[in-house]
Amino acid sequence: MSVYSRLTENCKNFQRHSLDKAEMDKIRSLSGDYEKLHDYLAKKYLVWEKEYTSLYWGEKQAPRFYENGTLCPLENILGKHLTTTKKNKAAIIWKGADHAQMVYTYQSLYSEIIKCASALKKLGLKKGDKVLLHLPNIPELIISMLACVKLGAVHIVYHTSYSTDSLADRINDCRPKVIITADGTVTANQNLKSKLDNALIISDHQPQYCIVVERVSKRVHMKPLRDIWFHDLISDEHYSIAKNHGQEYARAEDPMFMLYTSTNMKDPKALVFHTAGYLLWAYFSYLLMFDARDTDTFWCTADIAWITGHSYLVYGPLMAGETVLVFEDTIDMDNAHRFYDICDKFCVNKLYTRPSILKSLMNASQKKKKYMKLDTLELIATGGEKMTDDVREWTAKALGNYNAALFDIYSITETGGAIASAIPGYEECRPGTVAKPLPGVSVKIINSASGEILPEPGTQGALVLDKPMPSLCRTINNSYDTYKKIYWKSYNNNVFFKTGDSAEINSEGYLTLKGRLDDVLHLGGKRLSLIEIEEAIKTHDNVEDCAVVSIPDEKRGDALIAFCVLKKEIDESYHDTTVRELRERIIEEIGEIALPSEIRFTRTLPKSPDGVILRDLLKDIAMQM
């Protein structure tokens, strides 16, 4: 049997433990009626304090769900488990980059969240206030997120790798009342507190409090009356009286969190996600894609700062009562042994990761002989990037022993979770596709110029949502007009939400992504895919990553500039040789028409939280060089 056939069958034959056949039949029977399905899901998968009076209202470009409904978010995430056998089950297993380890049961995690929420409440934090979380992947980040949810405060997780200036810009934009950071990071040896102090010197807005988690025991400056150590705050009985802490309820459309994402606009853009719709989709889509079993150890390798980390490392699996593995570092070729050690020690049986991490594991196995046979993995999902055939085949054999369900997930930050994926146990996966849209998601392929829906199967066009998902971001912080301009498009009587991706759907409903709509250009009378050029360049043994952009050129109209990240530094005298080899590779793979005018070497490429190359920024850099 071929690898393709095995993967197809493994996904379909996966043994499920949640969403039994009767439940799936019920969901599928309602799939033709959008409102009935989402009404059923909301009543089935969320615990309501006061049931909503109508499912959907508002204009199409400003959707609102579950009118007049109220619920306790923390009850839906954790509280419901405390009266079940999951009470003393491990909720989070945390592994530090320095080999530190902590385990939180559902009961102990809840207790820590209540202590943190009590302390923040004593500091004056209230519903609607904003809290910026500038922390690495440590338990205190999850505790702080859920403490904010408990109080109705809006949390904003911002990745620690961004610069001081960008941090200052975000502080000015979201204007947090409280900022929670750490003294430093183990992984990049950063002094996060110093970075925050420098950002606050630049920023016009000043938070009332800065709370500092001690992670690396660095000596840091603590400003009197403003700066507080996290451990002091939650251990001080004056602040953290955890007993008899009442439940806080939220309206269905109350903002829950914001997440910064990259657009083609210059200023910071924070997407705003609302409570009930987001929680429903994080939970339901998790159950669809990953199943849920009491003996699971689930590992999502995404950073918590990205939407994948929010939905499938924190909210979704915790709502499902899973044991979640959280690793402080990222997996690469150099520390591949950590991946095997963690999977082996904690019997990880379900994995959600990126193809680039799997490629690093493959290279570590083939080039550095770093490999350990694993017998536990029964489900491997990937997302964020296209998986090459060689990586897929290696993963199926080396990690899944040809028995694991291996499939791709399609999601974007703006939808708050997955749009399309195979459903293990019920559907075949088709390698190269992202399977079918999940139940409750309605997509169309349209002509991006005319807005005409393209009904013919296999026709490539712009991928859009023709009905909003409950988890869809509701606006951009401080700029609803910008939100409408970027994401919504009206054609005649139709209104669509733009994903920004090009795709096609075959006659069976399987969705194949064709790249970003801005990754294709006309050059020399021919239509060229920037991704195709990049893939050709990346076939060179010494190229780790690359990005190609076009800039105005007096002679040709447009000129291509390639930025390449090398796997290892080379002597400057070899630069010309490497450039010549890359040019020959492009000619061989695509043709002379695709040759960049310049090939430049750089240490890193600017990317969005979703891993999308920021081409507009690269264009600006190329035009200034």
Coordinates of C-alpha atoms in Angstrom, one line a residue:
M1 CA 0.0 0.0 0.0
S2 CA 1.3 3.5 -0.9
V3 CA 2.1 6.2 1.7
Y4 CA -0.8 8.2 0.2
S5 CA -3.3 5.3 0.6
R6 CA -2.1 4.6 4.1
L7 CA -2.5 8.2 5.2
T8 CA -6.0 8.3 3.7
E9 CA -7.1 5.2 5.5
N10 CA -5.4 6.0 8.8
C11 CA -7.4 9.2 9.1
K12 CA -10.7 7.5 8.2
N13 CA -10.1 4.5 10.5
F14 CA -9.0 6.6 13.5
Q15 CA -10.7 5.3 16.7
R16 CA -12.7 8.1 18.2
H17 CA -13.7 8.6 21.8
S18 CA -15.6 11.9 21.7
L19 CA -18.3 13.1 19.2
D20 CA -19.7 9.6 18.6
K21 CA -21.5 8.6 15.4
A22 CA -24.9 9.7 16.6
E23 CA -23.6 13.2 17.5
M24 CA -21.8 13.5 14.2
D25 CA -24.9 12.4 12.3
K26 CA -26.9 15.1 14.2
I27 CA -24.3 17.8 13.3
R28 CA -24.2 16.7 9.7
S29 CA -28.0 16.7 9.5
L30 CA -28.0 20.4 10.5
S31 CA -25.1 21.4 8.3
G32 CA -27.5 22.6 5.6
D33 CA -29.1 25.1 8.0
Y34 CA -26.4 27.6 9.3
E35 CA -28.5 29.1 12.1
K36 CA -29.9 25.8 13.4
L37 CA -26.5 24.2 13.5
H38 CA -24.9 27.1 15.5
D39 CA -27.9 27.2 17.8
Y40 CA -27.5 23.5 18.5
L41 CA -23.7 23.8 19.1
A42 CA -24.1 26.8 21.4
K43 CA -26.7 25.0 23.6
K44 CA -24.8 21.7 23.5
Y45 CA -21.2 22.9 24.1
L46 CA -21.5 26.0 26.3
V47 CA -22.8 26.4 29.8
W48 CA -25.1 29.4 29.9
E49 CA -26.2 31.4 32.9
K50 CA -28.8 33.2 30.9
E51 CA -29.8 31.7 27.5
Y52 CA -29.6 34.0 24.5
T53 CA -32.8 35.2 22.9
S54 CA -31.6 35.2 19.3
L55 CA -28.6 33.5 17.6
Y56 CA -27.5 36.2 15.1
W57 CA -28.1 39.9 14.7
G58 CA -26.4 43.0 13.4
E59 CA -25.2 43.9 9.9
K60 CA -23.1 41.4 7.9
Q61 CA -19.9 43.4 8.4
A62 CA -20.6 43.7 12.1
P63 CA -21.8 40.2 13.1
R64 CA -23.1 39.6 16.6
F65 CA -24.0 36.2 18.1
Y66 CA -26.1 35.1 21.0
E67 CA -28.0 38.2 21.8
N68 CA -28.7 38.8 25.6
G69 CA -27.0 35.6 26.5
T70 CA -24.7 35.6 29.6
L71 CA -22.2 32.9 30.8
C72 CA -19.3 32.4 33.1
P73 CA -16.2 32.0 30.9
L74 CA -14.0 30.4 33.6
E75 CA -16.8 27.9 34.4
N76 CA -16.8 26.8 30.8
I77 CA -13.1 26.6 30.6
L78 CA -12.1 25.0 34.0
G79 CA -14.9 25.1 36.6
K80 CA -17.1 22.5 35.0
H81 CA -14.3 19.9 35.4
L82 CA -14.0 20.4 39.2
T83 CA -17.1 18.4 40.0
T84 CA -15.9 15.5 37.8
T85 CA -13.2 12.9 37.9
K86 CA -11.0 15.4 36.0
K87 CA -10.6 17.5 39.2
N88 CA -7.2 15.9 40.1
K89 CA -6.2 15.1 36.5
A90 CA -3.1 16.9 35.1
A91 CA -4.2 19.9 33.2
I92 CA -0.8 21.3 32.2
I93 CA 2.6 19.7 32.1
W94 CA 5.2 22.4 31.6
K95 CA 8.7 21.7 30.5
G96 CA 11.2 24.6 30.6
A97 CA 14.0 25.2 28.2
D98 CA 16.4 24.6 31.2
H99 CA 14.7 21.3 31.9
A100 CA 12.6 22.7 34.8
Q101 CA 9.2 21.0 35.1
M102 CA 5.9 21.8 36.7
V103 CA 2.5 20.0 36.7
Y104 CA -0.8 21.6 37.4
T105 CA -4.0 19.6 38.0
Y106 CA -7.3 21.1 37.1
Q107 CA -7.9 21.9 40.7
S108 CA -4.5 23.4 41.4
L109 CA -4.6 25.4 38.2
Y110 CA -8.0 26.8 39.1
S111 CA -6.7 27.8 42.6
E112 CA -3.7 29.6 41.0
I113 CA -6.0 31.5 38.6
I114 CA -8.3 32.5 41.5
K115 CA -5.3 33.8 43.5
C116 CA -4.0 35.8 40.5
A117 CA -7.5 37.2 39.7
S118 CA -8.0 38.2 43.4
A119 CA -4.6 40.0 43.4
L120 CA -5.4 41.8 40.2
K121 CA -8.8 42.8 41.5
K122 CA -7.2 44.3 44.6
L123 CA -5.0 46.3 42.4
G124 CA -8.1 47.8 40.8
L125 CA -8.4 45.8 37.6
K126 CA -12.0 45.6 36.5
K127 CA -14.1 44.4 33.6
G128 CA -13.1 45.9 30.3
D129 CA -9.6 47.0 31.4
K130 CA -6.7 45.8 29.3
V131 CA -3.7 43.7 30.4
L132 CA -0.7 43.3 28.2
L133 CA 1.1 40.0 28.7
H134 CA 4.8 40.1 27.6
L135 CA 5.9 36.6 28.7
P136 CA 7.6 33.5 27.4
N137 CA 5.8 30.1 27.3
I138 CA 5.6 29.7 31.1
P139 CA 2.7 28.7 33.4
E140 CA 2.3 32.2 34.6
L141 CA 1.3 33.3 31.1
I142 CA -1.6 30.8 31.1
I143 CA -2.6 31.7 34.7
S144 CA -2.6 35.4 33.8
M145 CA -4.7 34.9 30.7
L146 CA -7.3 33.0 32.6
A147 CA -7.2 35.4 35.5
C148 CA -8.1 38.2 33.1
V149 CA -10.9 36.1 31.7
K150 CA -12.1 35.5 35.2
L151 CA -12.4 39.3 35.8
G152 CA -13.6 40.2 32.4
A153 CA -10.4 42.1 31.6
V154 CA -9.1 42.0 28.0
H155 CA -5.8 40.2 27.7
I156 CA -3.3 41.0 25.0
V157 CA -0.4 38.5 24.6
Y158 CA 2.5 40.0 22.7
H159 CA 5.5 37.9 21.6
T160 CA 8.8 38.4 23.4
S161 CA 10.8 38.4 20.2
Y162 CA 9.6 41.8 19.0
S163 CA 11.6 45.0 19.4
T164 CA 11.4 47.7 22.0
D165 CA 10.0 50.1 19.5
S166 CA 7.2 47.7 18.4
L167 CA 6.4 47.0 22.1
A168 CA 6.1 50.7 22.7
D169 CA 3.8 51.1 19.7
R170 CA 1.5 48.3 21.0
I171 CA 1.4 49.9 24.5
N172 CA 0.3 53.2 23.0
D173 CA -2.3 51.4 20.9
C174 CA -4.0 49.2 23.5
R175 CA -3.3 51.4 26.6
P176 CA -3.1 48.6 29.2
K177 CA -3.8 49.3 32.8
V178 CA -1.5 46.5 33.9
I179 CA 1.5 44.9 32.1
I180 CA 2.8 41.5 33.2
T181 CA 6.3 40.6 32.0
A182 CA 9.3 38.5 33.2
D183 CA 12.8 39.4 34.4
G184 CA 14.1 37.5 31.3
T185 CA 14.0 34.5 29.1
V186 CA 15.9 31.3 29.1
T187 CA 15.7 30.7 25.4
A188 CA 17.0 34.0 24.0
N189 CA 18.7 35.3 27.1
Q190 CA 16.6 38.5 26.9
N191 CA 16.1 40.9 29.7
L192 CA 12.4 41.4 29.2
K193 CA 12.1 43.9 32.1
S194 CA 14.7 46.2 30.7
K195 CA 13.0 46.0 27.3
L196 CA 9.7 47.0 28.9
D197 CA 11.4 49.8 30.8
N198 CA 12.9 51.1 27.6
A199 CA 9.6 50.8 25.8
L200 CA 7.8 52.8 28.5
I201 CA 10.4 55.6 28.1
I202 CA 9.3 55.8 24.4
S203 CA 5.6 55.2 25.0
D204 CA 3.1 58.0 25.7
H205 CA 0.9 55.7 27.7
Q206 CA 2.0 54.5 31.1
P207 CA 0.4 51.5 32.9
Q208 CA -0.6 51.8 36.5
Y209 CA 1.2 48.6 37.4
C210 CA 4.0 46.4 36.0
I211 CA 4.0 42.9 37.4
V212 CA 7.3 40.9 37.0
V213 CA 7.5 37.1 37.0
E214 CA 10.9 35.8 38.2
R215 CA 12.0 33.3 35.5
V216 CA 15.8 33.6 35.4
S217 CA 16.6 35.4 38.7
K218 CA 18.1 38.4 37.0
R219 CA 18.7 41.6 38.9
V220 CA 16.3 44.1 37.4
H221 CA 15.2 47.7 38.2
M222 CA 11.9 47.8 40.0
K223 CA 10.2 51.2 40.0
P224 CA 8.6 52.0 43.4
L225 CA 4.8 51.9 43.6
R226 CA 4.6 50.7 39.9
D227 CA 6.5 47.5 39.8
I228 CA 5.5 44.4 41.8
W229 CA 7.0 40.9 41.8
F230 CA 4.4 38.3 40.7
H231 CA 5.3 35.9 43.5
D232 CA 5.0 38.6 46.1
L233 CA 1.6 39.7 44.7
I234 CA -0.1 36.2 44.7
S235 CA 1.5 35.2 48.1
D236 CA 0.4 38.3 49.9
E237 CA -2.8 37.5 51.7
H238 CA -3.8 41.2 51.5
Y239 CA -4.0 40.7 47.7
S240 CA -4.7 37.0 47.1
I241 CA -7.6 35.8 49.3
A242 CA -8.7 32.9 47.1
K243 CA -11.6 31.5 49.1
N244 CA -15.2 32.2 48.2
H245 CA -14.3 34.2 45.2
G246 CA -17.6 34.7 43.3
Q247 CA -18.2 34.0 39.7
E248 CA -18.0 36.8 37.2
Y249 CA -20.4 36.6 34.3
A250 CA -19.9 38.0 30.8
R251 CA -22.3 38.9 28.0
A252 CA -21.8 36.8 24.9
E253 CA -20.4 39.7 23.0
D254 CA -18.1 41.1 25.6
P255 CA -14.5 41.4 24.4
M256 CA -12.4 38.6 25.7
F257 CA -8.9 39.2 24.3
M258 CA -7.0 41.1 21.5
L259 CA -4.2 39.8 19.3
Y260 CA -1.9 41.8 17.2
T261 CA -1.5 40.7 13.6
S262 CA 0.2 42.0 10.5
T263 CA -1.7 43.7 7.7
N264 CA -0.7 45.8 4.8
M265 CA -1.3 48.9 7.0
K266 CA 1.6 50.6 8.8
D267 CA 0.1 51.1 12.3
P268 CA -0.4 48.3 14.8
K269 CA -3.6 46.3 14.3
A270 CA -5.1 44.4 17.3
L271 CA -7.9 42.1 16.4
V272 CA -10.7 41.9 19.0
F273 CA -12.3 38.5 19.8
H274 CA -15.5 38.2 21.8
T275 CA -16.3 35.7 24.5
A276 CA -19.1 33.2 23.7
G277 CA -18.4 32.7 20.0
Y278 CA -14.7 32.3 20.4
L279 CA -15.0 29.8 23.3
L280 CA -17.5 27.7 21.4
W281 CA -15.4 27.4 18.3
A282 CA -12.1 26.7 20.3
Y283 CA -13.9 23.9 22.1
F284 CA -16.0 22.4 19.3
S285 CA -13.2 22.6 16.6
Y286 CA -10.8 21.0 19.1
L287 CA -13.1 18.0 19.6
L288 CA -13.6 17.7 15.9
M289 CA -10.0 17.6 15.0
F290 CA -8.2 16.1 18.0
D291 CA -10.8 14.0 19.7
A292 CA -10.7 14.0 23.5
R293 CA -9.8 11.0 25.7
D294 CA -9.0 10.9 29.4
T295 CA -5.6 9.3 28.7
D296 CA -4.5 11.9 26.1
T297 CA -1.3 13.9 26.4
F298 CA -1.7 16.7 23.8
W299 CA 1.2 18.8 22.6
C300 CA 0.7 21.9 20.5
T301 CA 4.2 23.3 19.6
A302 CA 2.9 26.8 18.8
D303 CA 3.8 29.7 20.9
I304 CA 1.0 30.9 23.2
A305 CA 1.3 34.4 21.7
W306 CA -0.2 33.2 18.4
I307 CA -3.8 32.4 17.7
T308 CA -3.0 28.7 17.4
G309 CA -1.5 28.8 20.9
H310 CA -4.5 30.6 22.3
S311 CA -7.1 28.2 20.7
Y312 CA -5.3 24.9 20.7
L313 CA -2.8 25.1 23.5
V314 CA -4.9 26.9 26.1
Y315 CA -8.6 27.3 25.6
G316 CA -9.7 24.4 23.4
P317 CA -7.9 21.6 25.1
L318 CA -8.6 22.8 28.6
M319 CA -12.3 23.1 27.8
A320 CA -12.1 19.5 26.6
G321 CA -10.5 18.4 29.8
E322 CA -7.2 17.3 28.2
T323 CA -3.7 17.1 29.6
V324 CA -1.7 19.7 27.7
L325 CA 2.0 19.7 27.3
V326 CA 3.6 23.1 27.2
F327 CA 7.2 23.5 26.1
E328 CA 9.0 26.8 26.8
D329 CA 11.3 26.5 23.8
T330 CA 10.8 25.8 20.1
I331 CA 12.0 22.6 18.4
D332 CA 14.7 22.8 15.8
M333 CA 17.5 20.7 14.4
D334 CA 19.9 21.4 17.3
N335 CA 17.5 20.4 20.1
A336 CA 15.6 17.7 18.3
H337 CA 16.5 15.3 21.2
R338 CA 14.2 17.3 23.4
F339 CA 11.2 16.5 21.2
Y340 CA 11.8 12.7 21.5
D341 CA 12.6 13.0 25.3
I342 CA 9.4 14.9 25.9
C343 CA 7.2 12.6 23.8
D344 CA 8.7 9.5 25.4
K345 CA 8.6 10.7 29.0
F346 CA 5.0 12.0 28.9
C347 CA 3.6 9.5 26.3
V348 CA 2.5 12.3 24.0
N349 CA -0.1 10.7 21.7
K350 CA -1.5 13.8 19.9
L351 CA 0.6 16.4 18.3
Y352 CA -0.1 19.7 16.5
T353 CA 2.9 21.3 14.9
R354 CA 4.3 23.1 11.8
P355 CA 5.8 21.3 8.8
S356 CA 9.1 23.3 9.3
I357 CA 9.5 21.7 12.8
L358 CA 8.9 18.2 11.2
K359 CA 11.5 19.1 8.6
S360 CA 14.0 20.0 11.3
L361 CA 13.3 16.7 13.0
M362 CA 13.8 14.9 9.6
N363 CA 17.1 16.7 9.0
A364 CA 18.3 16.0 12.6
S365 CA 17.5 12.3 12.0
Q366 CA 19.2 12.1 8.6
K367 CA 22.2 14.4 9.1
K368 CA 22.9 14.3 12.8
K369 CA 21.5 10.9 13.6
K370 CA 19.2 12.4 16.3
Y371 CA 16.2 10.1 16.4
M372 CA 14.2 7.9 18.8
K373 CA 11.5 5.5 17.8
L374 CA 8.2 6.6 19.2
D375 CA 5.3 4.2 19.7
T376 CA 2.8 6.6 21.2
L377 CA 1.8 9.1 18.5
E378 CA -1.5 8.3 17.0
L379 CA -2.5 11.7 15.6
I380 CA -0.3 14.3 14.0
A381 CA -1.8 17.5 12.7
T382 CA 0.1 20.3 10.9
G383 CA -0.7 23.9 10.0
G384 CA 0.7 27.3 9.0
E385 CA 2.8 26.1 6.1
K386 CA 2.7 23.7 3.2
M387 CA 4.1 20.3 3.8
T388 CA 6.4 18.8 1.2
D389 CA 6.1 15.2 0.1
D390 CA 9.4 14.2 1.6
V391 CA 8.6 15.6 5.0
R392 CA 5.1 14.0 4.9
E393 CA 6.5 10.6 4.0
W394 CA 9.3 10.8 6.7
T395 CA 6.8 11.9 9.3
A396 CA 4.3 9.1 8.5
K397 CA 7.1 6.5 8.7
A398 CA 9.5 7.8 11.4
L399 CA 7.0 9.4 13.9
G400 CA 3.7 7.7 13.1
N401 CA 5.0 4.2 12.2
Y402 CA 2.5 4.3 9.3
N403 CA -0.3 4.0 11.8
A404 CA -0.9 7.6 12.9
A405 CA -3.6 9.9 11.4
L406 CA -1.6 12.6 9.6
F407 CA -3.5 15.6 8.2
D408 CA -3.3 19.4 7.6
I409 CA -5.3 22.1 9.3
Y410 CA -6.2 25.5 7.7
S411 CA -6.7 28.4 10.0
I412 CA -6.1 32.2 10.0
T413 CA -5.7 34.5 12.9
E414 CA -8.8 36.4 12.0
T415 CA -11.2 33.5 12.4
G416 CA -9.9 32.6 15.9
G417 CA -9.5 28.9 14.9
A418 CA -9.6 26.3 12.2
I419 CA -11.6 26.8 9.0
A420 CA -10.9 23.4 7.3
S421 CA -9.5 20.1 8.4
A422 CA -10.0 16.4 8.1
I423 CA -12.1 15.0 11.0
P424 CA -10.2 11.8 12.1
G425 CA -12.5 8.8 12.3
Y426 CA -15.1 10.2 10.0
E427 CA -13.3 11.5 6.9
E428 CA -10.4 10.6 4.7
C429 CA -7.5 13.0 4.5
R430 CA -6.2 13.8 1.1
P431 CA -2.5 14.7 1.3
G432 CA -1.9 18.1 -0.4
T433 CA -5.4 19.4 0.6
V434 CA -6.7 20.8 3.9
A435 CA -9.7 18.5 3.5
K436 CA -13.2 20.1 3.8
P437 CA -14.5 23.1 5.7
L438 CA -15.5 22.1 9.2
P439 CA -19.2 21.8 10.0
G440 CA -20.5 25.3 10.6
V441 CA -18.0 27.0 8.2
S442 CA -19.3 28.3 4.9
V443 CA -16.8 29.2 2.3
K444 CA -16.9 30.2 -1.4
I445 CA -14.4 30.6 -4.2
I446 CA -14.9 33.9 -6.0
N447 CA -13.4 36.0 -8.7
S448 CA -11.6 38.6 -6.7
A449 CA -12.2 41.3 -9.4
S450 CA -15.9 40.8 -10.1
G451 CA -17.0 39.1 -6.9
E452 CA -18.7 36.4 -9.0
I453 CA -19.0 33.1 -7.1
L454 CA -17.1 30.4 -9.1
P455 CA -19.3 27.3 -9.1
E456 CA -17.1 25.1 -11.3
P457 CA -15.1 22.6 -9.2
G458 CA -11.4 23.0 -9.5
T459 CA -11.5 26.7 -10.4
Q460 CA -8.9 28.8 -8.6
G461 CA -10.0 32.0 -7.0
A462 CA -10.2 34.0 -3.8
L463 CA -11.2 32.1 -0.8
V464 CA -13.9 33.9 1.3
L465 CA -16.4 33.3 4.1
D466 CA -19.9 34.0 2.9
K467 CA -21.3 33.6 6.4
P468 CA -19.4 34.7 9.6
M469 CA -18.1 32.2 12.1
P470 CA -19.0 32.9 15.7
S471 CA -15.3 33.1 16.6
L472 CA -14.6 35.7 13.9
C473 CA -12.8 38.8 15.1
R474 CA -15.3 41.6 15.5
T475 CA -13.2 44.6 14.8
I476 CA -9.7 46.1 15.0
N477 CA -9.0 48.0 18.2
N478 CA -9.8 51.7 17.8
S479 CA -10.5 51.3 14.0
Y480 CA -13.7 49.6 12.9
D481 CA -13.4 51.4 9.5
T482 CA -10.0 49.9 8.9
Y483 CA -11.4 46.4 9.8
K484 CA -14.1 46.8 7.2
K485 CA -11.7 48.1 4.6
I486 CA -9.2 45.2 5.1
Y487 CA -11.4 42.2 5.6
W488 CA -14.9 42.8 4.1
K489 CA -15.9 43.1 0.5
S490 CA -19.3 43.8 -0.9
Y491 CA -20.3 42.7 -4.4
N492 CA -23.8 43.6 -5.6
N493 CA -25.9 42.0 -2.8
N494 CA -23.2 39.7 -1.5
V495 CA -20.9 40.5 1.4
F496 CA -17.8 38.3 1.9
F497 CA -15.1 38.1 4.6
K498 CA -11.7 37.9 2.8
T499 CA -9.2 35.3 4.0
G500 CA -6.5 36.7 1.8
D501 CA -5.8 33.2 0.4
S502 CA -6.3 31.8 -3.1
A503 CA -7.8 28.3 -3.3
E504 CA -9.8 25.8 -5.3
I505 CA -12.4 23.2 -4.2
N506 CA -12.8 19.9 -6.1
S507 CA -16.0 18.1 -6.9
E508 CA -15.9 16.3 -3.5
G509 CA -15.5 19.5 -1.5
Y510 CA -11.8 19.1 -0.7
L511 CA -10.0 22.5 -0.4
T512 CA -6.6 23.0 -1.8
L513 CA -4.7 26.2 -0.9
K514 CA -2.9 28.0 -3.7
G515 CA -1.0 30.7 -1.8
R516 CA -1.6 34.2 -0.7
L517 CA -3.3 36.5 -3.3
D518 CA -0.4 38.9 -3.1
D519 CA 2.2 36.2 -3.8
V520 CA 1.5 36.2 -7.5
L521 CA 2.6 38.9 -10.0
H522 CA 2.9 39.5 -13.7
L523 CA 6.4 40.0 -14.9
G524 CA 7.7 40.0 -18.5
G525 CA 4.3 39.0 -19.8
K526 CA 4.1 36.0 -17.6
R527 CA 2.3 35.1 -14.4
L528 CA 4.9 34.2 -11.7
S529 CA 4.4 32.7 -8.2
L530 CA 6.7 34.2 -5.7
I531 CA 6.2 31.0 -3.6
E532 CA 7.4 28.9 -6.6
I533 CA 10.6 31.0 -6.9
E534 CA 11.2 30.7 -3.1
E535 CA 10.7 27.0 -3.2
A536 CA 13.3 26.7 -6.0
I537 CA 15.8 28.8 -4.0
K538 CA 15.2 26.7 -0.8
T539 CA 16.3 23.5 -2.7
H540 CA 19.9 24.8 -2.2
D541 CA 21.5 22.9 0.6
N542 CA 22.7 26.0 2.4
V543 CA 19.4 28.0 2.3
E544 CA 17.3 27.9 5.4
D545 CA 14.5 30.3 4.3
C546 CA 13.9 32.9 1.7
A547 CA 11.5 35.6 0.5
V548 CA 11.1 37.2 -2.9
V549 CA 9.5 40.6 -3.4
S550 CA 9.1 42.9 -6.4
I551 CA 10.0 46.5 -6.5
P552 CA 9.7 49.1 -9.3
D553 CA 12.4 49.0 -11.9
E554 CA 13.1 51.7 -14.6
K555 CA 14.1 49.2 -17.3
R556 CA 11.8 46.2 -16.6
G557 CA 8.9 47.8 -14.8
D558 CA 9.3 45.4 -11.9
A559 CA 12.4 43.7 -10.5
L560 CA 12.6 40.7 -8.2
I561 CA 14.7 40.9 -5.1
A562 CA 15.4 37.7 -3.1
F563 CA 16.3 37.7 0.6
C564 CA 18.0 34.5 1.7
V565 CA 18.7 33.2 5.2
L566 CA 21.6 30.7 5.2
K567 CA 21.8 27.7 7.4
K568 CA 25.4 28.5 8.3
E569 CA 27.6 31.5 7.8
I570 CA 29.9 31.4 4.8
D571 CA 33.0 33.4 4.1
E572 CA 32.3 36.5 2.1
S573 CA 34.5 35.2 -0.7
Y574 CA 32.0 32.4 -1.3
H575 CA 29.0 34.8 -1.6
D576 CA 29.4 35.1 -5.4
T577 CA 29.6 31.3 -5.8
T578 CA 26.4 30.8 -3.7
V579 CA 24.6 33.5 -5.8
R580 CA 25.6 31.8 -9.0
E581 CA 24.4 28.4 -7.7
L582 CA 21.1 29.9 -6.7
R583 CA 20.6 31.6 -10.1
E584 CA 21.4 28.3 -11.9
R585 CA 18.9 26.5 -9.6
I586 CA 16.1 29.0 -10.5
I587 CA 16.8 28.7 -14.2
E588 CA 16.7 25.0 -13.9
E589 CA 13.5 24.9 -11.8
I590 CA 11.4 27.7 -13.4
G591 CA 13.3 29.6 -16.2
E592 CA 15.3 32.7 -16.8
I593 CA 12.2 34.9 -16.5
A594 CA 12.1 34.2 -12.8
L595 CA 15.6 35.3 -12.1
P596 CA 15.8 38.0 -9.3
S597 CA 17.7 41.1 -10.2
E598 CA 19.5 40.8 -6.8
I599 CA 20.0 38.0 -4.3
R600 CA 20.8 39.3 -0.8
F601 CA 21.7 37.5 2.4
T602 CA 20.1 38.2 5.7
R603 CA 20.0 36.7 9.2
T604 CA 16.2 36.6 9.5
L605 CA 13.0 37.4 7.6
P606 CA 10.1 39.5 9.0
K607 CA 7.0 37.3 9.5
S608 CA 3.6 37.7 11.0
P609 CA 2.4 35.5 14.0
D610 CA 0.9 33.1 11.4
G611 CA 4.3 32.6 9.8
V612 CA 3.3 34.7 6.7
I613 CA 6.2 36.7 5.2
L614 CA 5.7 40.5 5.6
R615 CA 6.4 41.4 1.9
D616 CA 5.4 45.0 2.2
L617 CA 8.1 45.5 4.9
L618 CA 10.6 43.7 2.8
K619 CA 9.7 45.9 -0.2
D620 CA 10.4 49.0 1.8
I621 CA 13.8 47.5 2.9
A622 CA 14.7 46.6 -0.6
M623 CA 13.9 50.0 -2.0
Q624 CA 16.0 51.7 0.7
M625 CA 19.1 49.5 0.2

